[in-house]
XYZ file of C-alpha atoms in Angstrom:
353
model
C -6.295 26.738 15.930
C -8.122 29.818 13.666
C -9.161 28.887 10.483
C -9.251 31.383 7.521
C -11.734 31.194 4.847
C -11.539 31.977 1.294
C -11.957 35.373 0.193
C -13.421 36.524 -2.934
C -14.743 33.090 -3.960
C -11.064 32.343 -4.514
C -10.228 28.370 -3.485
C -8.334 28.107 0.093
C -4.537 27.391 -0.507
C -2.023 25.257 1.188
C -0.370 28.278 2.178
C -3.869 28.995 4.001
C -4.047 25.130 5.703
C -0.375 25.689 7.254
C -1.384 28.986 9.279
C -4.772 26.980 10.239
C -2.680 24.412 11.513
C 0.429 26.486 13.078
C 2.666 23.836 10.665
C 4.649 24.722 7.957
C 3.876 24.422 4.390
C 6.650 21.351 3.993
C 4.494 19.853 6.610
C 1.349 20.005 4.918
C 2.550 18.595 1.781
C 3.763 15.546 3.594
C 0.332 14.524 5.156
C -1.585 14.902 1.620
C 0.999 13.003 0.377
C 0.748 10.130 3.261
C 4.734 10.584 4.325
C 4.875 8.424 7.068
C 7.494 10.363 8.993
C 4.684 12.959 10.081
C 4.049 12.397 13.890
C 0.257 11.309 14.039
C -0.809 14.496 16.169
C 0.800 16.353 13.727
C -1.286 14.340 10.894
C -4.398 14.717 12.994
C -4.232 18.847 13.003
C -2.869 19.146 9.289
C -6.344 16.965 8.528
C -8.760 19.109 10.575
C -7.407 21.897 8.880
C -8.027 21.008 6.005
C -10.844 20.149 6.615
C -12.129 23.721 8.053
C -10.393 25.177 5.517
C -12.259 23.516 2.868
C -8.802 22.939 1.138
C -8.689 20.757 -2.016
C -5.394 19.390 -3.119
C -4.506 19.610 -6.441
C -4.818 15.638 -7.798
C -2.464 16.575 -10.812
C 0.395 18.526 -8.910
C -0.127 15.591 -6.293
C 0.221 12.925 -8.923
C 3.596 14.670 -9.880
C 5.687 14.159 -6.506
C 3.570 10.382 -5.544
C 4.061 9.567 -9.176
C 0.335 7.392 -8.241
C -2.952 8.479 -10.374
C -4.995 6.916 -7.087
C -7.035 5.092 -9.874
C -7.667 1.327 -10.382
C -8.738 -0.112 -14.227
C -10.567 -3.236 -14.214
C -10.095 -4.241 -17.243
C -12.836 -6.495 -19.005
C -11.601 -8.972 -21.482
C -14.380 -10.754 -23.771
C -13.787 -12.845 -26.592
C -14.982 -11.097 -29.734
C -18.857 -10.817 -30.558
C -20.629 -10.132 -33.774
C -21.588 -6.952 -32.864
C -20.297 -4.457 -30.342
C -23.896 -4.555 -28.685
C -23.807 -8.246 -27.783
C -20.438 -7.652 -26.289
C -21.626 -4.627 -24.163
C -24.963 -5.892 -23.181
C -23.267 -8.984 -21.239
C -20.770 -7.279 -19.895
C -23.858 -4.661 -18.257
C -25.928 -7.835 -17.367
C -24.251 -10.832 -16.074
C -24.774 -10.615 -12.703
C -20.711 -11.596 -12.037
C -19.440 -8.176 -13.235
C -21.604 -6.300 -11.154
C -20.534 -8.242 -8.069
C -16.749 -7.242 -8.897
C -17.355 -4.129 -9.275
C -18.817 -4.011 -6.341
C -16.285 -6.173 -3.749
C -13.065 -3.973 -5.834
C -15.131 -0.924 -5.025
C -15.718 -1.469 -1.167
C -11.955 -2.447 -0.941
C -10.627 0.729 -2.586
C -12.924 3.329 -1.611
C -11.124 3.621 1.971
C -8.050 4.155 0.210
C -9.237 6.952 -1.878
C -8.339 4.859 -5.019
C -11.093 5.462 -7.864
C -12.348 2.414 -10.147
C -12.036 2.644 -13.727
C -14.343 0.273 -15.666
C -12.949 -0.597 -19.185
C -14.786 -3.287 -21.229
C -12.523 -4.355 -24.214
C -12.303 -7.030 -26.590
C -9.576 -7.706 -29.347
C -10.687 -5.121 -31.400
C -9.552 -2.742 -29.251
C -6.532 -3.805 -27.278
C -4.394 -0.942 -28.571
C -6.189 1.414 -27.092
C -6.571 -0.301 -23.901
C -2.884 -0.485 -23.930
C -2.010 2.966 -25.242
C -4.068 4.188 -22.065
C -2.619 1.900 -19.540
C 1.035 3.233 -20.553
C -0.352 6.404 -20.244
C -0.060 6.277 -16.324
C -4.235 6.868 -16.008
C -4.153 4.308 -13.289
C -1.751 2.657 -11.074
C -2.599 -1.031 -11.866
C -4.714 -3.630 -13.302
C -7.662 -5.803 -12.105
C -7.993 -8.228 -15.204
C -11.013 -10.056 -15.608
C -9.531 -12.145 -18.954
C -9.552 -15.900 -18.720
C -9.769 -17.348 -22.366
C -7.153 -19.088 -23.922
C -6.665 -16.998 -26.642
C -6.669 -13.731 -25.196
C -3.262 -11.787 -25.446
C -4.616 -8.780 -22.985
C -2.939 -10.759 -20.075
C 0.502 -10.810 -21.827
C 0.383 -7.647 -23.135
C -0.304 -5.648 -19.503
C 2.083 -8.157 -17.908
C 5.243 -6.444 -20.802
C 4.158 -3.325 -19.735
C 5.035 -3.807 -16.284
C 2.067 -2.276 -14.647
C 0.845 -4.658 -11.491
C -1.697 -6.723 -12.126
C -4.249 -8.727 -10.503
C -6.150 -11.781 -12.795
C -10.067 -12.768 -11.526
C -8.926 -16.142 -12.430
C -6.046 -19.164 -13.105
C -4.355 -17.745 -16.211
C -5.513 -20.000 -19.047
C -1.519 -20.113 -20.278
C 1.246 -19.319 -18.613
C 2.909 -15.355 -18.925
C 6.473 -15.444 -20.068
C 8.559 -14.074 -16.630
C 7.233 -13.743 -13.092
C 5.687 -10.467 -12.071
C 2.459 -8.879 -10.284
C 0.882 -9.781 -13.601
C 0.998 -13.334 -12.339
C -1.044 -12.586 -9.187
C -4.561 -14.307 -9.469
C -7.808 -14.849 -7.067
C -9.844 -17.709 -8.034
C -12.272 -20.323 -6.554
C -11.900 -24.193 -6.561
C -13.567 -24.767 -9.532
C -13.446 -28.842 -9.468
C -14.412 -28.410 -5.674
C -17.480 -26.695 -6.450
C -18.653 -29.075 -9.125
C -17.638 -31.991 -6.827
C -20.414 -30.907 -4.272
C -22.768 -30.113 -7.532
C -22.229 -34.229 -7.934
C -22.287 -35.164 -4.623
C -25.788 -33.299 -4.117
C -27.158 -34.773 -6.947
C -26.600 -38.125 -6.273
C -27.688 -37.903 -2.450
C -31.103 -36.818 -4.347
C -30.835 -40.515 -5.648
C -29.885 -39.014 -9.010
C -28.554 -41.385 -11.294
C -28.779 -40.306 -14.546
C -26.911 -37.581 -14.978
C -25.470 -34.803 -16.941
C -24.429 -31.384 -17.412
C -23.827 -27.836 -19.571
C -20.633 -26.423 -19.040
C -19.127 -22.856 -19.753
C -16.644 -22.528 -22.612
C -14.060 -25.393 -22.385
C -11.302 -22.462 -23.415
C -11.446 -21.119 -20.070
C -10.276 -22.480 -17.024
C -13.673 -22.029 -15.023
C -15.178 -23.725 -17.605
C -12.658 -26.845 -18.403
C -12.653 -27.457 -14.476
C -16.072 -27.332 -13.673
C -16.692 -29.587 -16.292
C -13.578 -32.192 -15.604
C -14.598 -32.171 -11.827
C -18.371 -32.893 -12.301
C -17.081 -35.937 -15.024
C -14.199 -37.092 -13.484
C -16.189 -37.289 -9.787
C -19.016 -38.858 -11.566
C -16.895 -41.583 -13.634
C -15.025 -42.193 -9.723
C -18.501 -43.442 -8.642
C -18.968 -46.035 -11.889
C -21.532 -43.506 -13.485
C -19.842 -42.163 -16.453
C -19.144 -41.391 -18.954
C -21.609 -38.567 -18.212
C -23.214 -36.383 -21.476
C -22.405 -32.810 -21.737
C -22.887 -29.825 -23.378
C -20.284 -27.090 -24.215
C -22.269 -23.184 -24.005
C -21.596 -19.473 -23.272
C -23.186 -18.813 -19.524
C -25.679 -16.982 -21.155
C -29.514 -17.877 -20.591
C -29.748 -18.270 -24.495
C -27.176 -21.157 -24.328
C -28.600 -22.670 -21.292
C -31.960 -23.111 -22.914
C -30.507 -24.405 -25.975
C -28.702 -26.954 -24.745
C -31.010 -28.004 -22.234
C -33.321 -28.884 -24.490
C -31.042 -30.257 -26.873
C -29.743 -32.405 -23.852
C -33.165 -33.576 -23.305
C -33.981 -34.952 -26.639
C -31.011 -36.871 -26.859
C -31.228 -37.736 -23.280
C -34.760 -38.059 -22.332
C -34.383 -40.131 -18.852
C -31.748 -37.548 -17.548
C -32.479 -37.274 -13.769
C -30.360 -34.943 -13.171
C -28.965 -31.690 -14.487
C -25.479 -29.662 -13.612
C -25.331 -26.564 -15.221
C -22.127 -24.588 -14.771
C -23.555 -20.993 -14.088
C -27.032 -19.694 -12.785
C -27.338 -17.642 -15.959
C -27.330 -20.563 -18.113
C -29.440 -22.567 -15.071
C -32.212 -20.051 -15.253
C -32.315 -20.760 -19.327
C -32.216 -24.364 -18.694
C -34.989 -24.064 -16.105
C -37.150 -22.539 -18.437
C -36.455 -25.173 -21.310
C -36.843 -28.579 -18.459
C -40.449 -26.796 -17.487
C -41.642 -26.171 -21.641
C -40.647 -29.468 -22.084
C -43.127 -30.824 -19.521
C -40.752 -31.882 -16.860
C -41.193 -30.818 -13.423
C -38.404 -29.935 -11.366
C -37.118 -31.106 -8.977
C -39.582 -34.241 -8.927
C -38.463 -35.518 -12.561
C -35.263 -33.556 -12.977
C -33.231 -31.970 -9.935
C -31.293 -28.825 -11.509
C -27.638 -27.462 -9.992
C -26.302 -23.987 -10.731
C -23.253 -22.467 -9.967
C -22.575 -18.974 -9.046
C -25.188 -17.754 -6.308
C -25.800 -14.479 -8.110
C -28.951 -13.205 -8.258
C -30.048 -15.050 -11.125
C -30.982 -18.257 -8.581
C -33.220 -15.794 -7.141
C -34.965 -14.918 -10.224
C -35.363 -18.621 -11.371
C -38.917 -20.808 -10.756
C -38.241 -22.662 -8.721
C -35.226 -21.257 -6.735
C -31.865 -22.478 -7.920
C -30.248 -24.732 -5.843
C -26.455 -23.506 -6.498
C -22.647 -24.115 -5.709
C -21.626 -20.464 -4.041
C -18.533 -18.883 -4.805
C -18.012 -15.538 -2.995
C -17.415 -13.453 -5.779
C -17.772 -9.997 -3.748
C -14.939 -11.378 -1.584
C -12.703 -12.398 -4.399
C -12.986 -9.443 -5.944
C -11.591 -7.478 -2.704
C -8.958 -10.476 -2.354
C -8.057 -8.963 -5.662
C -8.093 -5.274 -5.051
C -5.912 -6.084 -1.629
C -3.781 -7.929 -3.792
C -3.137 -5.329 -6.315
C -2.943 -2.369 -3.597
C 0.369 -4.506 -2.232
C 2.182 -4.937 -5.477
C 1.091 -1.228 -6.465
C 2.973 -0.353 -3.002
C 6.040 -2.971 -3.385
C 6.251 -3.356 -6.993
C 8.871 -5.948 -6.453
C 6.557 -8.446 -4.513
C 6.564 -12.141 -5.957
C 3.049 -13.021 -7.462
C 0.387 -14.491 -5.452
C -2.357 -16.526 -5.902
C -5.746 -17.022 -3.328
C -8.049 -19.863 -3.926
C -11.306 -19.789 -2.040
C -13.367 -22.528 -1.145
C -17.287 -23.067 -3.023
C -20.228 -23.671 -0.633
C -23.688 -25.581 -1.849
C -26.453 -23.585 -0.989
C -29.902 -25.468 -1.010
C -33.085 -24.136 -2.297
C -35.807 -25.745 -4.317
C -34.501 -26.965 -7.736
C -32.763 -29.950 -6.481
């Protein structure tokens, strides 16, 4: 095989990449475009001469016969906040959005399929819209759980597949890829939260959950009560918050003046944990030997909290390329039924409880 260099600064063609690889120029075309027919020694020479060639398709003539944009959106969904800031500034700092970028990254970047981060609330669901019928990308990873949100419907009527982060807080109106959903088992994970707590010796109890408008945070809250009320200790006190550290102080220490004996203390995300640590410690009780403290989440928040957060796992990172797989089949066989994948929580044990 000879390989030809560009002359005159001028960018190597495909013309150029047949010759290198003693194929035709039909031949080339069908290994960038991933034509299965090719016989793999074939494929193999075609890619080495590219390679040496220093060929670079063109992504927009490319896009043209594969009709694919080889980019993903994941698609953000927050309720709306008083100011835009707010809104962004979570979105950039919750721990839980970094981890799905990351697990959807490390399952697409084999593929050669580019991530596309799009925070959005309903404000500006037009324009999310307008873009995603704009063919930028070739599906949907939907992070969007709220009750209220109509993001979910709307990509599910445009017909683009779909992937949710989580059980779809209402139903969609036909089945489709729009359907498709990765999630954890919330009630599980809240279970062990109980079960911990009492094999402390716990017995006064109670918790701070997420926003009950959301499925994550009607579950974790049902399956810490109803577990609780099982073993002839409920009703149990809660607090509804916003898995923010803000909220977890606030009702931590609102939990403790009403409650003062509490014993122990689930709270339904480390982010609102590490804000709840903060407010059990200022209120001069020590932790874990007057109050024993539960998180859920295993971000890196339980690292960052004093004393370490003992925490219900759930693999986010792994979810999140459950998800991307997920999406990369219905993007392939657009007629595939929807699918769901529940993974299973782990406790992890460290020194809050």
């Amino acid at each position: 095989m000879s390989s030809r260099p560009p002359r005159g600064g001028h960018q190597p063609t495909m013309d150029q990449v047949a010759e290198a690889a003693g194929v035709s120029r039909a031949t080339v075309s069908r290994v960038i475009n991933g034509a299965p027919t090719v016989d793999a020694k074939i494929r193999e020479i075609v890619q080495r001469a590219i390679a040496e060639t220093g060929y670079v398709p063109n992504v927009a003539a490319r896009s043209l016969v594969t009709r694919r944009s080889n980019s993903v959106a994941l698609v953000i969904s927050e309720p709306d906040r008083p100011d835009n800031h707010s809104f962004l500034n979570r979105i950039f700092t919750d721990p839980y959005f970094g981890r799905i970028t990351a697990g959807a990254t490390q399952a697409l970047r084999p593929h050669d399929i580019h991530l596309v981060i799009i925070p959005t609330d309903s404000t500006d669901h037009h324009q999310v819209i307008r873009y995603l019928r704009q063919g930028h990308v070739d599906g949907v990873l939907l992070i969007s759980s709220h009750e209220h949100d109509e993001l979910p419907g709307q990509v599910h009527d445009l017909g683009i597949p779909a992937v949710l982060s989580a059980r779809p807080a209402q139903p969609l109106s036909r089945p489709s890829s729009a359907a498709s959903f990765v999630d954890v088992d919330q009630r599980l994970g809240a279970r062990l939260a109980a079960d911990h707590l009492l094999g402390r010796g716990c017995r006064k109890l109670a918790t701070i959950s997420g926003p009950t408008d959301i499925p994550s945070g009607l579950d974790r809250l049902e399956g810490f009560r109803i577990h609780l009320e099982q073993r002839g200790l409920g009703p149990v006190p809660a607090v509804e918050s916003d898995f923010t550290r803000a909220g977890g102080e606030e009702s931590a220490r609102r939990l403790l003046t009403e409650h003062p004996d509490l014993d122990g203390l689930f709270v339904a995300s480390d982010l609102m944990a590490e804000g709840a640590l903060r407010a059990v410690q200022d209120m001069g009780r020590r932790v874990p030997d007057d109050i024993a403290v539960v998180g859920f989440d295993d971000s890196s928040a339980a690292l960052d909290c004093r004393p370490l957060l003992t925490t219900i796992r759930q693999p986010v990172e792994e979810m999140a390329a459950e998800m991307a797989e997920v999406l990369m089949a219905h993007i392939a066989s657009p007629g595939r039924l929807p699918r769901s994948v529940i993974f299973q929580p782990t406790l992890v044990i460290r020194d809050s409880a």
